[in-house]
Coordinates of C-alpha atoms in Angstrom, one line a residue:
M20 CA -124.8 -32.9 -116.4
P21 CA -127.0 -29.7 -117.7
T22 CA -127.7 -30.0 -121.3
V23 CA -127.9 -27.1 -123.8
S24 CA -131.6 -27.7 -124.1
E25 CA -132.2 -26.5 -120.3
Y26 CA -130.1 -23.4 -120.8
V27 CA -132.0 -22.5 -123.6
Q28 CA -134.8 -22.5 -121.0
R29 CA -133.2 -20.7 -118.6
Q30 CA -133.8 -17.4 -121.3
W31 CA -137.5 -17.3 -120.7
G32 CA -138.7 -14.0 -118.9
D33 CA -134.7 -12.8 -120.1
R34 CA -135.4 -9.0 -120.6
R35 CA -131.9 -8.3 -121.4
T36 CA -130.3 -8.1 -124.6
G37 CA -128.9 -11.1 -125.8
L38 CA -128.5 -11.0 -129.3
R39 CA -127.5 -8.1 -131.5
Y40 CA -126.8 -7.9 -135.8
G41 CA -126.2 -4.7 -137.0
D42 CA -129.3 -2.9 -136.0
L43 CA -131.2 -6.0 -134.9
E44 CA -131.5 -6.5 -131.2
L45 CA -133.2 -9.3 -128.9
T46 CA -133.3 -10.1 -125.7
H47 CA -133.1 -13.6 -124.4
H48 CA -136.5 -14.1 -123.3
E49 CA -136.8 -13.6 -127.6
I50 CA -134.0 -15.7 -128.1
A51 CA -135.8 -18.6 -126.0
A52 CA -139.1 -17.4 -127.8
G53 CA -138.0 -17.9 -131.9
A54 CA -135.8 -21.3 -130.3
A55 CA -139.2 -22.4 -129.2
A56 CA -141.4 -21.5 -132.3
R57 CA -139.0 -23.0 -134.8
A58 CA -138.7 -26.4 -132.3
A59 CA -142.4 -26.4 -132.6
L60 CA -142.0 -26.3 -136.5
L61 CA -139.3 -28.4 -136.4
A62 CA -141.3 -31.7 -134.8
E63 CA -143.8 -31.0 -137.7
L64 CA -140.8 -31.3 -141.0
L65 CA -139.2 -34.3 -139.3
P66 CA -141.2 -36.8 -140.8
R67 CA -141.1 -39.8 -138.1
G68 CA -139.3 -42.9 -137.8
V69 CA -135.9 -40.7 -139.7
E70 CA -133.3 -39.5 -137.5
P71 CA -133.8 -36.2 -136.1
H72 CA -131.1 -34.3 -138.3
L73 CA -132.0 -31.3 -139.9
G74 CA -128.5 -29.2 -141.6
V75 CA -127.9 -25.0 -141.9
L76 CA -126.8 -23.2 -144.4
L77 CA -126.5 -20.0 -143.8
D78 CA -123.9 -17.4 -142.7
N79 CA -123.8 -15.7 -139.4
T80 CA -127.1 -14.3 -139.3
P81 CA -129.9 -15.1 -136.1
E82 CA -131.6 -17.7 -137.6
F83 CA -128.6 -20.0 -137.0
P84 CA -128.0 -19.3 -133.3
L85 CA -132.4 -19.9 -132.8
W86 CA -132.0 -22.9 -135.2
L87 CA -129.3 -24.3 -132.8
G88 CA -131.5 -23.5 -129.9
A89 CA -134.6 -24.8 -131.6
A90 CA -132.7 -28.2 -131.7
A91 CA -131.8 -28.6 -128.1
L92 CA -134.8 -28.2 -127.4
A93 CA -136.0 -30.4 -130.0
G94 CA -133.6 -33.1 -129.6
A95 CA -132.6 -32.5 -132.8
A96 CA -129.2 -32.4 -134.0
V97 CA -127.9 -29.5 -136.4
A98 CA -125.4 -29.8 -139.2
G99 CA -123.6 -27.1 -140.0
I100 CA -123.4 -26.7 -143.4
N101 CA -120.3 -25.0 -145.6
P102 CA -121.1 -23.0 -148.3
T103 CA -117.9 -22.6 -149.8
R104 CA -118.5 -26.5 -150.6
R105 CA -120.0 -27.1 -154.0
G106 CA -121.8 -29.4 -156.0
P107 CA -121.9 -33.4 -155.3
E108 CA -119.5 -32.4 -152.2
L109 CA -122.2 -29.9 -151.1
A110 CA -124.4 -33.1 -151.8
R111 CA -122.7 -35.4 -149.4
D112 CA -122.1 -33.3 -146.7
I113 CA -126.5 -33.1 -146.4
L114 CA -127.2 -36.4 -147.1
H115 CA -123.9 -38.0 -145.5
T116 CA -125.8 -36.8 -142.7
E117 CA -129.2 -37.9 -143.2
C118 CA -130.9 -34.2 -143.3
R119 CA -134.6 -34.1 -143.6
V120 CA -134.7 -30.4 -143.6
L121 CA -132.4 -28.2 -144.6
V122 CA -132.3 -24.4 -143.3
T123 CA -131.0 -22.0 -145.7
A124 CA -131.0 -18.0 -147.2
H125 CA -132.0 -17.1 -150.7
A126 CA -128.8 -16.0 -151.6
H127 CA -127.8 -19.5 -150.6
L128 CA -129.8 -20.8 -153.1
P129 CA -128.5 -21.2 -156.6
L130 CA -125.3 -24.0 -154.6
L131 CA -128.2 -25.7 -154.5
D132 CA -129.4 -26.0 -158.3
G133 CA -129.1 -28.9 -159.9
L134 CA -128.2 -31.5 -156.7
Q135 CA -130.1 -34.2 -155.9
L136 CA -131.3 -34.0 -152.6
P137 CA -134.4 -36.8 -152.4
G138 CA -135.7 -36.3 -148.9
V139 CA -134.9 -33.4 -147.9
R140 CA -137.7 -30.4 -147.4
V141 CA -135.9 -27.2 -148.1
V142 CA -136.6 -24.5 -146.2
V143 CA -135.5 -20.9 -147.0
T144 CA -135.6 -18.1 -144.3
G145 CA -136.8 -14.0 -144.6
T146 CA -139.4 -15.5 -147.6
E147 CA -143.6 -15.2 -147.1
E148 CA -143.7 -18.4 -146.5
Y149 CA -141.6 -19.1 -143.8
A150 CA -143.2 -16.4 -141.8
R151 CA -146.6 -19.0 -142.7
L152 CA -144.7 -21.9 -141.5
L153 CA -143.9 -19.8 -138.7
A154 CA -146.8 -18.1 -138.3
P155 CA -148.7 -21.1 -135.7
F156 CA -146.5 -21.7 -133.4
E157 CA -145.6 -18.6 -132.0
G158 CA -146.8 -18.3 -129.0
A159 CA -144.9 -22.2 -128.1
K160 CA -142.9 -21.9 -125.0
P161 CA -139.3 -24.1 -124.0
G162 CA -140.1 -26.9 -122.7
E163 CA -143.4 -28.0 -124.1
V164 CA -142.5 -29.5 -127.5
E165 CA -142.8 -33.2 -127.1
A166 CA -138.7 -34.2 -128.0
A167 CA -138.5 -35.5 -131.3
A168 CA -136.2 -38.5 -130.2
G169 CA -137.4 -39.6 -126.6
P170 CA -136.6 -37.2 -123.5
V171 CA -133.6 -34.7 -124.0
G172 CA -131.2 -35.5 -121.9
P173 CA -127.1 -34.9 -121.9
A174 CA -126.4 -37.6 -124.6
S175 CA -128.6 -36.3 -127.1
R176 CA -126.9 -35.3 -130.5
L177 CA -126.9 -32.3 -130.8
L178 CA -123.9 -31.4 -133.2
L179 CA -123.0 -33.2 -136.5
Y180 CA -119.9 -30.4 -137.1
F181 CA -117.5 -31.7 -140.0
T182 CA -113.8 -31.5 -139.5
S183 CA -111.3 -30.6 -142.0
G184 CA -108.7 -32.5 -143.5
S185 CA -106.0 -32.8 -146.1
T186 CA -107.5 -36.2 -147.5
G187 CA -110.9 -37.7 -148.5
A188 CA -114.1 -36.4 -147.8
P189 CA -114.4 -34.9 -144.4
K190 CA -115.7 -36.6 -141.2
A191 CA -119.2 -35.5 -139.3
A192 CA -117.9 -36.0 -135.2
I193 CA -120.4 -36.1 -133.2
C194 CA -121.2 -33.7 -129.9
T195 CA -123.7 -34.1 -127.6
Q196 CA -125.7 -31.5 -125.7
G197 CA -124.0 -32.6 -122.3
R198 CA -120.1 -32.0 -124.1
L199 CA -121.5 -28.7 -125.9
A200 CA -122.7 -27.7 -122.6
A201 CA -119.6 -28.7 -120.1
A202 CA -117.4 -27.0 -122.6
G203 CA -119.6 -24.0 -122.5
E204 CA -118.9 -24.1 -118.3
S205 CA -115.0 -25.0 -118.7
L206 CA -114.5 -21.6 -120.5
V207 CA -117.1 -19.4 -118.3
T208 CA -115.2 -20.6 -115.3
H209 CA -112.0 -19.8 -117.3
F210 CA -112.0 -16.8 -118.4
G211 CA -114.5 -15.3 -115.9
L212 CA -117.3 -14.7 -118.4
G213 CA -120.4 -13.1 -116.8
R214 CA -124.3 -12.2 -118.0
D215 CA -122.7 -8.4 -118.7
D216 CA -120.1 -10.0 -121.4
V217 CA -120.6 -9.7 -124.9
H218 CA -119.5 -12.2 -127.7
Y219 CA -118.1 -11.5 -131.1
I220 CA -119.2 -14.1 -133.2
C221 CA -117.0 -13.4 -136.7
M222 CA -115.9 -17.2 -137.2
P223 CA -118.5 -18.9 -139.0
L224 CA -120.9 -21.1 -137.2
F225 CA -120.6 -23.8 -139.4
H226 CA -117.5 -24.6 -137.7
G227 CA -116.7 -26.5 -134.2
N228 CA -114.8 -23.2 -133.0
A229 CA -118.1 -20.4 -133.2
V230 CA -120.8 -22.8 -131.6
I231 CA -118.3 -24.6 -129.0
A232 CA -116.2 -21.7 -128.0
N233 CA -117.8 -19.0 -128.5
W234 CA -122.0 -19.6 -128.5
A235 CA -122.2 -21.6 -125.8
P236 CA -119.6 -20.1 -123.1
A237 CA -122.8 -16.9 -124.0
L238 CA -125.5 -19.7 -122.9
V239 CA -124.5 -20.6 -120.3
A240 CA -122.9 -16.9 -118.4
G241 CA -126.4 -16.0 -120.0
A242 CA -124.2 -12.8 -121.9
G243 CA -125.4 -11.0 -124.8
V244 CA -123.8 -12.1 -128.7
A245 CA -122.8 -9.8 -131.7
L246 CA -123.0 -11.9 -135.5
R247 CA -121.3 -10.5 -137.8
D248 CA -122.3 -12.5 -141.1
R249 CA -118.3 -13.2 -141.9
F250 CA -115.2 -12.1 -140.5
S251 CA -114.1 -8.7 -142.1
A252 CA -110.9 -6.9 -140.9
S253 CA -111.8 -3.8 -141.8
R254 CA -115.1 -4.3 -139.4
F255 CA -113.5 -5.6 -136.9
L256 CA -113.2 -3.2 -135.0
D257 CA -116.0 -1.0 -135.2
D258 CA -118.3 -4.0 -134.4
V259 CA -116.7 -4.1 -130.9
R260 CA -117.3 -1.0 -130.3
A261 CA -121.1 -0.7 -131.4
H262 CA -121.7 -3.9 -129.9
G263 CA -119.9 -3.4 -127.1
A264 CA -118.0 -6.6 -127.1
T265 CA -115.3 -8.0 -124.8
Y266 CA -114.9 -11.6 -125.6
F267 CA -114.1 -13.0 -129.7
T268 CA -112.9 -16.3 -130.8
Y269 CA -110.5 -16.7 -133.8
V270 CA -109.3 -19.5 -135.7
G271 CA -107.0 -19.2 -138.7
R272 CA -105.5 -16.0 -140.2
A273 CA -107.4 -14.1 -139.1
V274 CA -105.3 -12.2 -135.9
Q275 CA -102.7 -11.3 -138.8
Y276 CA -105.9 -9.7 -141.4
L277 CA -106.5 -8.1 -138.7
L278 CA -102.5 -6.7 -138.0
A279 CA -102.2 -5.7 -141.5
T280 CA -105.3 -3.5 -141.4
P281 CA -103.8 0.2 -141.6
A282 CA -102.5 1.2 -137.7
R283 CA -105.5 4.4 -136.1
P284 CA -105.0 5.6 -132.9
D285 CA -108.0 5.3 -131.6
D286 CA -106.7 0.9 -131.4
R287 CA -107.5 0.7 -128.0
E288 CA -110.5 2.5 -127.2
H289 CA -113.0 -0.3 -127.2
G290 CA -113.7 -2.6 -124.7
L291 CA -112.7 -6.3 -126.0
R292 CA -110.7 -7.5 -123.0
I293 CA -109.7 -11.1 -124.1
G294 CA -109.6 -13.3 -127.3
F295 CA -109.5 -16.8 -127.2
G296 CA -108.5 -19.4 -130.1
T297 CA -105.1 -21.4 -132.0
E298 CA -102.8 -21.0 -135.0
A299 CA -102.0 -16.4 -133.6
G300 CA -98.1 -18.1 -133.0
A301 CA -96.4 -15.8 -130.0
V302 CA -95.0 -12.6 -132.8
D303 CA -98.4 -12.0 -134.0
A304 CA -100.3 -12.5 -130.5
D305 CA -97.4 -9.5 -128.9
R306 CA -98.4 -7.8 -132.2
F307 CA -102.2 -8.1 -131.4
A308 CA -102.0 -7.2 -127.7
E309 CA -99.1 -4.1 -128.4
R310 CA -101.8 -2.7 -130.7
F311 CA -104.9 -3.5 -128.9
G312 CA -104.5 -3.8 -125.9
V313 CA -105.7 -7.5 -125.9
R314 CA -104.7 -10.4 -124.7
L315 CA -104.7 -13.5 -126.9
V316 CA -104.9 -16.7 -125.1
E317 CA -104.2 -20.1 -127.5
G318 CA -105.5 -23.2 -126.4
Y319 CA -105.6 -26.7 -128.2
G320 CA -109.0 -28.9 -127.9
S321 CA -108.9 -31.5 -130.7
S322 CA -112.2 -31.0 -132.6
E323 CA -113.9 -34.5 -131.3
G324 CA -113.4 -34.0 -128.0
G325 CA -111.0 -36.3 -127.8
A326 CA -108.0 -33.9 -126.2
A327 CA -107.7 -30.7 -124.6
I328 CA -104.4 -28.6 -124.0
Q329 CA -105.2 -25.6 -120.8
R330 CA -102.8 -22.8 -120.3
T331 CA -102.0 -21.4 -117.3
P332 CA -99.7 -19.4 -115.4
G333 CA -96.6 -19.9 -116.4
T334 CA -96.5 -21.5 -119.6
P335 CA -93.2 -20.5 -121.2
A336 CA -93.4 -18.6 -124.4
G337 CA -94.1 -20.9 -127.6
A338 CA -95.9 -23.6 -125.4
I339 CA -99.4 -24.2 -125.0
G340 CA -99.5 -25.8 -122.0
R341 CA -100.2 -28.9 -120.3
A342 CA -103.0 -31.1 -120.1
A343 CA -106.1 -30.4 -119.1
P344 CA -108.1 -31.6 -116.2
G345 CA -109.2 -35.1 -116.6
G346 CA -106.5 -35.9 -119.7
D347 CA -103.5 -37.8 -119.2
L348 CA -101.6 -36.6 -122.3
A349 CA -98.5 -38.4 -123.8
V350 CA -96.4 -37.5 -126.9
V351 CA -95.3 -40.9 -128.2
D352 CA -93.4 -42.5 -131.4
P353 CA -96.5 -43.7 -133.3
E354 CA -94.9 -46.5 -135.2
T355 CA -93.4 -48.5 -131.8
G356 CA -96.5 -46.5 -129.0
R357 CA -93.3 -45.3 -126.9
E358 CA -93.2 -42.2 -125.3
C359 CA -90.5 -39.3 -126.1
E360 CA -88.1 -38.2 -125.5
R361 CA -88.3 -34.5 -123.1
A362 CA -87.5 -32.0 -125.6
R363 CA -84.1 -30.0 -125.1
F364 CA -83.0 -26.3 -125.9
D365 CA -80.1 -24.6 -126.3
G366 CA -79.4 -21.1 -125.2
A367 CA -81.2 -19.8 -127.7
G368 CA -84.8 -21.9 -127.5
R369 CA -83.5 -24.0 -130.8
L370 CA -85.5 -27.5 -130.1
L371 CA -81.7 -29.8 -130.0
N372 CA -83.3 -33.4 -130.0
G373 CA -87.1 -33.2 -132.5
G374 CA -86.3 -36.9 -134.0
A375 CA -85.8 -38.4 -130.4
A376 CA -88.7 -35.7 -129.3
I377 CA -91.6 -35.2 -131.6
G378 CA -94.5 -37.5 -132.0
E379 CA -98.3 -37.6 -131.9
L380 CA -100.1 -36.7 -128.8
V381 CA -102.1 -39.3 -127.6
N382 CA -105.0 -39.8 -125.2
R383 CA -104.6 -42.7 -122.4
A384 CA -107.6 -41.5 -120.1
P385 CA -110.8 -41.9 -120.6
N386 CA -112.1 -38.6 -123.0
P387 CA -115.5 -37.2 -124.3
F388 CA -114.9 -38.3 -127.7
E389 CA -118.6 -39.0 -129.6
G390 CA -117.3 -40.8 -132.0
Y391 CA -118.2 -39.3 -136.4
W392 CA -121.4 -40.5 -138.2
R393 CA -121.8 -43.4 -140.1
N394 CA -118.0 -43.7 -140.3
P395 CA -116.4 -46.7 -137.9
S396 CA -112.9 -46.5 -139.4
A397 CA -112.4 -43.4 -139.1
D398 CA -113.4 -44.5 -135.2
A399 CA -111.1 -47.3 -135.3
E400 CA -108.2 -44.8 -136.3
R401 CA -108.5 -42.2 -134.0
R402 CA -110.0 -44.8 -130.7
R403 CA -106.3 -47.6 -131.7
G404 CA -105.0 -49.7 -128.6
G405 CA -107.3 -47.9 -126.1
W406 CA -105.9 -44.5 -126.7
Y407 CA -107.0 -41.1 -128.6
W408 CA -104.6 -40.4 -131.3
T409 CA -105.1 -36.2 -131.6
G410 CA -103.6 -36.6 -135.5
D411 CA -101.3 -34.0 -133.9
L412 CA -97.7 -33.8 -133.4
F413 CA -96.5 -32.8 -130.4
Y414 CA -93.0 -32.2 -128.5
R415 CA -92.7 -31.8 -124.1
D416 CA -90.4 -30.4 -122.3
A417 CA -88.8 -31.0 -119.0
D418 CA -91.5 -29.4 -117.3
G419 CA -94.6 -31.1 -119.0
F420 CA -95.8 -27.9 -120.8
L421 CA -96.2 -28.9 -124.5
Y422 CA -95.6 -27.0 -127.7
F423 CA -97.3 -27.6 -131.0
A424 CA -95.0 -29.5 -134.2
A425 CA -97.2 -29.8 -136.7
R426 CA -100.1 -32.5 -138.3
T427 CA -99.2 -35.8 -138.9
D428 CA -100.4 -35.3 -142.1
D429 CA -97.7 -32.3 -143.1
R430 CA -94.1 -33.9 -142.1
I431 CA -90.9 -32.3 -142.6
R432 CA -87.5 -34.6 -142.5
V433 CA -84.2 -32.6 -143.9
D434 CA -81.4 -34.8 -143.0
S435 CA -82.9 -37.3 -141.7
E436 CA -84.4 -34.6 -139.0
N437 CA -87.7 -33.7 -138.2
L438 CA -88.3 -30.2 -138.1
A439 CA -90.9 -28.2 -136.3
A440 CA -92.9 -26.6 -138.9
S441 CA -95.0 -24.0 -136.8
M442 CA -91.9 -23.1 -134.7
I443 CA -90.4 -21.5 -138.2
E444 CA -93.2 -20.1 -139.3
N445 CA -93.1 -18.3 -135.4
I446 CA -89.4 -16.5 -136.9
L447 CA -90.4 -16.1 -140.1
A448 CA -93.5 -14.3 -139.0
R449 CA -91.1 -12.1 -137.5
W450 CA -90.1 -10.5 -141.1
E451 CA -91.7 -6.7 -141.4
G452 CA -93.6 -6.7 -144.2
V453 CA -94.9 -10.4 -143.8
T454 CA -98.5 -10.8 -143.2
G455 CA -98.3 -14.6 -143.7
V456 CA -96.6 -17.9 -143.1
A457 CA -96.8 -21.3 -143.7
V458 CA -93.9 -23.5 -144.1
Y459 CA -94.5 -26.5 -145.5
A460 CA -92.4 -29.8 -147.3
V461 CA -91.5 -30.2 -150.7
P462 CA -89.4 -33.6 -151.5
D463 CA -85.7 -33.3 -152.1
P464 CA -85.4 -35.1 -155.2
V465 CA -82.6 -37.0 -153.8
T466 CA -84.0 -38.0 -150.8
G467 CA -86.2 -36.6 -147.8
D468 CA -87.8 -33.6 -147.7
Q469 CA -86.5 -30.1 -147.9
V470 CA -88.4 -26.8 -146.2
M471 CA -90.2 -24.4 -148.1
A472 CA -92.3 -21.0 -146.9
A473 CA -94.9 -19.3 -148.7
L474 CA -95.6 -15.8 -147.7
S475 CA -97.6 -13.1 -148.3
L476 CA -96.5 -9.3 -148.2
R477 CA -98.1 -6.1 -147.4
E478 CA -99.3 -4.8 -150.3
G479 CA -96.8 -2.7 -152.0
L480 CA -93.6 -4.9 -150.8
D481 CA -91.6 -6.9 -153.2
F482 CA -89.8 -9.4 -151.4
D483 CA -85.8 -8.5 -150.7
P484 CA -84.2 -11.9 -151.0
S485 CA -80.7 -10.0 -149.7
G486 CA -82.3 -8.8 -146.8
F487 CA -84.6 -11.6 -145.8
A488 CA -81.1 -13.7 -146.1
E489 CA -79.7 -11.5 -143.9
F490 CA -82.8 -11.7 -141.7
L491 CA -82.8 -15.4 -141.6
S492 CA -78.6 -14.9 -140.2
A493 CA -80.0 -12.5 -136.7
Q494 CA -82.2 -15.4 -135.5
P495 CA -80.8 -17.4 -132.6
D496 CA -83.3 -19.5 -132.6
L497 CA -83.3 -21.0 -136.3
G498 CA -81.4 -24.0 -136.6
T499 CA -79.3 -24.7 -139.7
K500 CA -81.6 -27.1 -141.1
M501 CA -84.9 -24.4 -140.3
A502 CA -84.3 -21.9 -143.2
P503 CA -86.1 -22.1 -146.0
R504 CA -84.7 -23.9 -149.0
F505 CA -87.2 -22.5 -151.1
V506 CA -89.1 -19.3 -150.4
R507 CA -93.1 -18.8 -153.3
V508 CA -94.3 -15.2 -152.6
L509 CA -98.2 -15.0 -152.9
A510 CA -100.7 -12.0 -153.2
G511 CA -102.2 -14.6 -150.5
L512 CA -102.3 -17.7 -148.9
P513 CA -104.7 -19.5 -149.9
V514 CA -107.0 -20.7 -146.8
T515 CA -110.2 -22.7 -146.0
A516 CA -113.7 -20.7 -145.1
T517 CA -112.5 -20.7 -141.4
N518 CA -109.6 -18.7 -142.1
K519 CA -107.0 -22.0 -142.0
V520 CA -104.1 -22.5 -144.2
R521 CA -104.6 -24.6 -146.5
R522 CA -101.3 -26.2 -146.6
G523 CA -102.1 -29.2 -148.5
V524 CA -103.2 -27.2 -151.5
L525 CA -99.1 -25.5 -151.2
R526 CA -97.4 -28.8 -150.8
E527 CA -99.8 -30.4 -153.5
E528 CA -99.0 -27.1 -156.0
G529 CA -94.9 -28.3 -155.3
F530 CA -92.6 -25.1 -156.8
W531 CA -94.0 -24.7 -160.1
S532 CA -97.4 -23.6 -159.2
G533 CA -98.1 -19.4 -160.0
G534 CA -95.9 -16.8 -157.9
P535 CA -92.2 -15.7 -158.5
V536 CA -90.0 -19.3 -156.4
W537 CA -86.3 -17.9 -154.9
W538 CA -84.3 -20.5 -153.3
R539 CA -80.7 -21.0 -151.4
P540 CA -78.6 -23.7 -153.3
P541 CA -76.4 -25.7 -151.0
G542 CA -73.9 -23.3 -149.1
A543 CA -74.6 -20.5 -150.8
P544 CA -75.3 -17.5 -148.1
G545 CA -78.4 -15.7 -150.2
Y546 CA -81.3 -16.4 -152.3
R547 CA -82.3 -15.9 -156.0
P548 CA -85.1 -17.0 -158.2
L549 CA -85.5 -20.5 -159.6
T550 CA -85.4 -21.7 -162.9
P551 CA -86.4 -25.5 -163.7
A552 CA -82.2 -25.7 -164.2
D553 CA -81.5 -25.3 -160.6
V554 CA -83.6 -28.7 -159.3
P555 CA -83.0 -31.4 -161.3
G556 CA -86.8 -33.8 -161.8
A557 CA -88.4 -31.2 -159.9
R558 CA -91.2 -30.2 -162.2
G559 CA -91.7 -34.0 -161.9
L560 CA -92.2 -33.8 -158.1
Q561 CA -95.3 -31.2 -158.8
G562 CA -98.7 -32.3 -156.9
R563 CA -96.8 -35.2 -155.5
G564 CA -96.7 -33.6 -152.5
N565 CA -95.4 -35.3 -150.1
R566 CA -97.0 -38.8 -150.4
A567 CA -92.8 -39.8 -150.7
I568 CA -92.6 -39.2 -146.7
S569 CA -93.1 -41.9 -144.8
H570 CA -91.4 -41.0 -141.1
A571 CA -94.8 -40.8 -139.1
R572 CA -93.2 -38.2 -136.2
S573 CA -92.1 -35.0 -138.7
A574 CA -93.2 -31.9 -138.4
S575 CA -96.0 -29.5 -140.0
E576 CA -99.7 -28.3 -140.9
D577 CA -102.4 -26.6 -139.9
G578 CA -101.3 -25.9 -136.6
A579 CA -103.3 -26.4 -133.3
G580 CA -107.0 -28.4 -133.6
G581 CA -108.1 -25.4 -131.4
A582 CA -110.7 -25.2 -133.7
G583 CA -112.6 -27.6 -132.9
A584 CA -112.8 -26.7 -128.9
A585 CA -110.5 -23.8 -129.2

């Protein structure tokens, strides 16, 4: 099994352009040389006898992939540090992953003010001191540095990347060199990527999506990489054209942000041919293909590597695909461990047996999950009964195609019926003028849940309650219990640093936390403004979120976990 270190070494002597960042261009050879110099510096900076871990607190600048390559050569592991974290949470991430070196930039130094980081050496890129530290190693070659933890092999740790969660501190998932190289090889084969491709990386490199699904296949294929500090919808096409990008990955609402930009006559004048990611939704994917001429491929892969779904020709609309090779995926009742019924649909595509068909996706086969750093309880939760439990709810049709329903952390159960929040979101996304949709549960004052939808609209548009009700009545695949009882209109949905909608925040805010709320009284045909008198006890439910809901096979949340490996 090859290693990432070996792929970095293969760049040596390749004089083609390998990295683009604004006006800066580096050849593959210069990338390998830069990684080798940093690997040698890292060997000097890391104290003996400690875990060879370094934290990288950077935007998507050239230093980030250079330090990824350096860690691979040095047998060290990179913990991607999220710059949106603050104070004790930020310090906790650095100390939990036992980083003895923290690479950052001058712009992020204020984040470290007042933090207690004992034993952590902070290295600031772009400074005179940084140049002095690197100078002695300018002639280093890949493979010359003695690895910090013995010979580099497929089992050498390379990534400690934090997975997002709705409760508790983020968990640092382990990814070895062998797993990352294998992921890159799989995507190269699946998409036919090659040396002439240019991978546009606009998703943050501190997250698994950008490294696993974009940087790794570029490294394996010998393709070029074009970096953008942070995702920018307004600069996206300009970057794609300027760098000749052909492939990109997306997470969360990035596609919706791009579709919300003003249409231009030259929207199809570029070389981009494929986007790979998750949570775009069938409606937005079709709109993206129609407007930009680019096919979006939705994928699913748990960030931890324990389960993957592969889209193949013939995958029905709305489905993600079937189990990837080597997987034995099943949809099971988490209370009994028994496999759920296969999904049944009516002629309009409505799921008829959600209560019996929706369950948690598990992988019953040996899988590459490599655990969490210093978190045995989380490891045990994932590996219950010898299976890998994804924490995601799915349903499966008679032909074996898998459909995402929800995260297990956010559930919707209306009148004893389990609903698939992702299905409702895809329907609501058809309404003209909507730029973002999040569907989640709010507790019913009597029992169970009610469906609430948070909508963001195009600038200058106001919510039209009668028009929205007419739209809902015209959707043939919207079940009677799926129509939102409550609609909250926001200027923008709360998102994470990777543009995933923070449904947990919306859920915890309940009914009365900003933005007008409309509701449809039982039996009423339309919506009207919600007042405290309309929902007895609603104020008391604020902040309760969905903690009162106990049934494990209801549905909602952030969309397919593909962020990770998507």
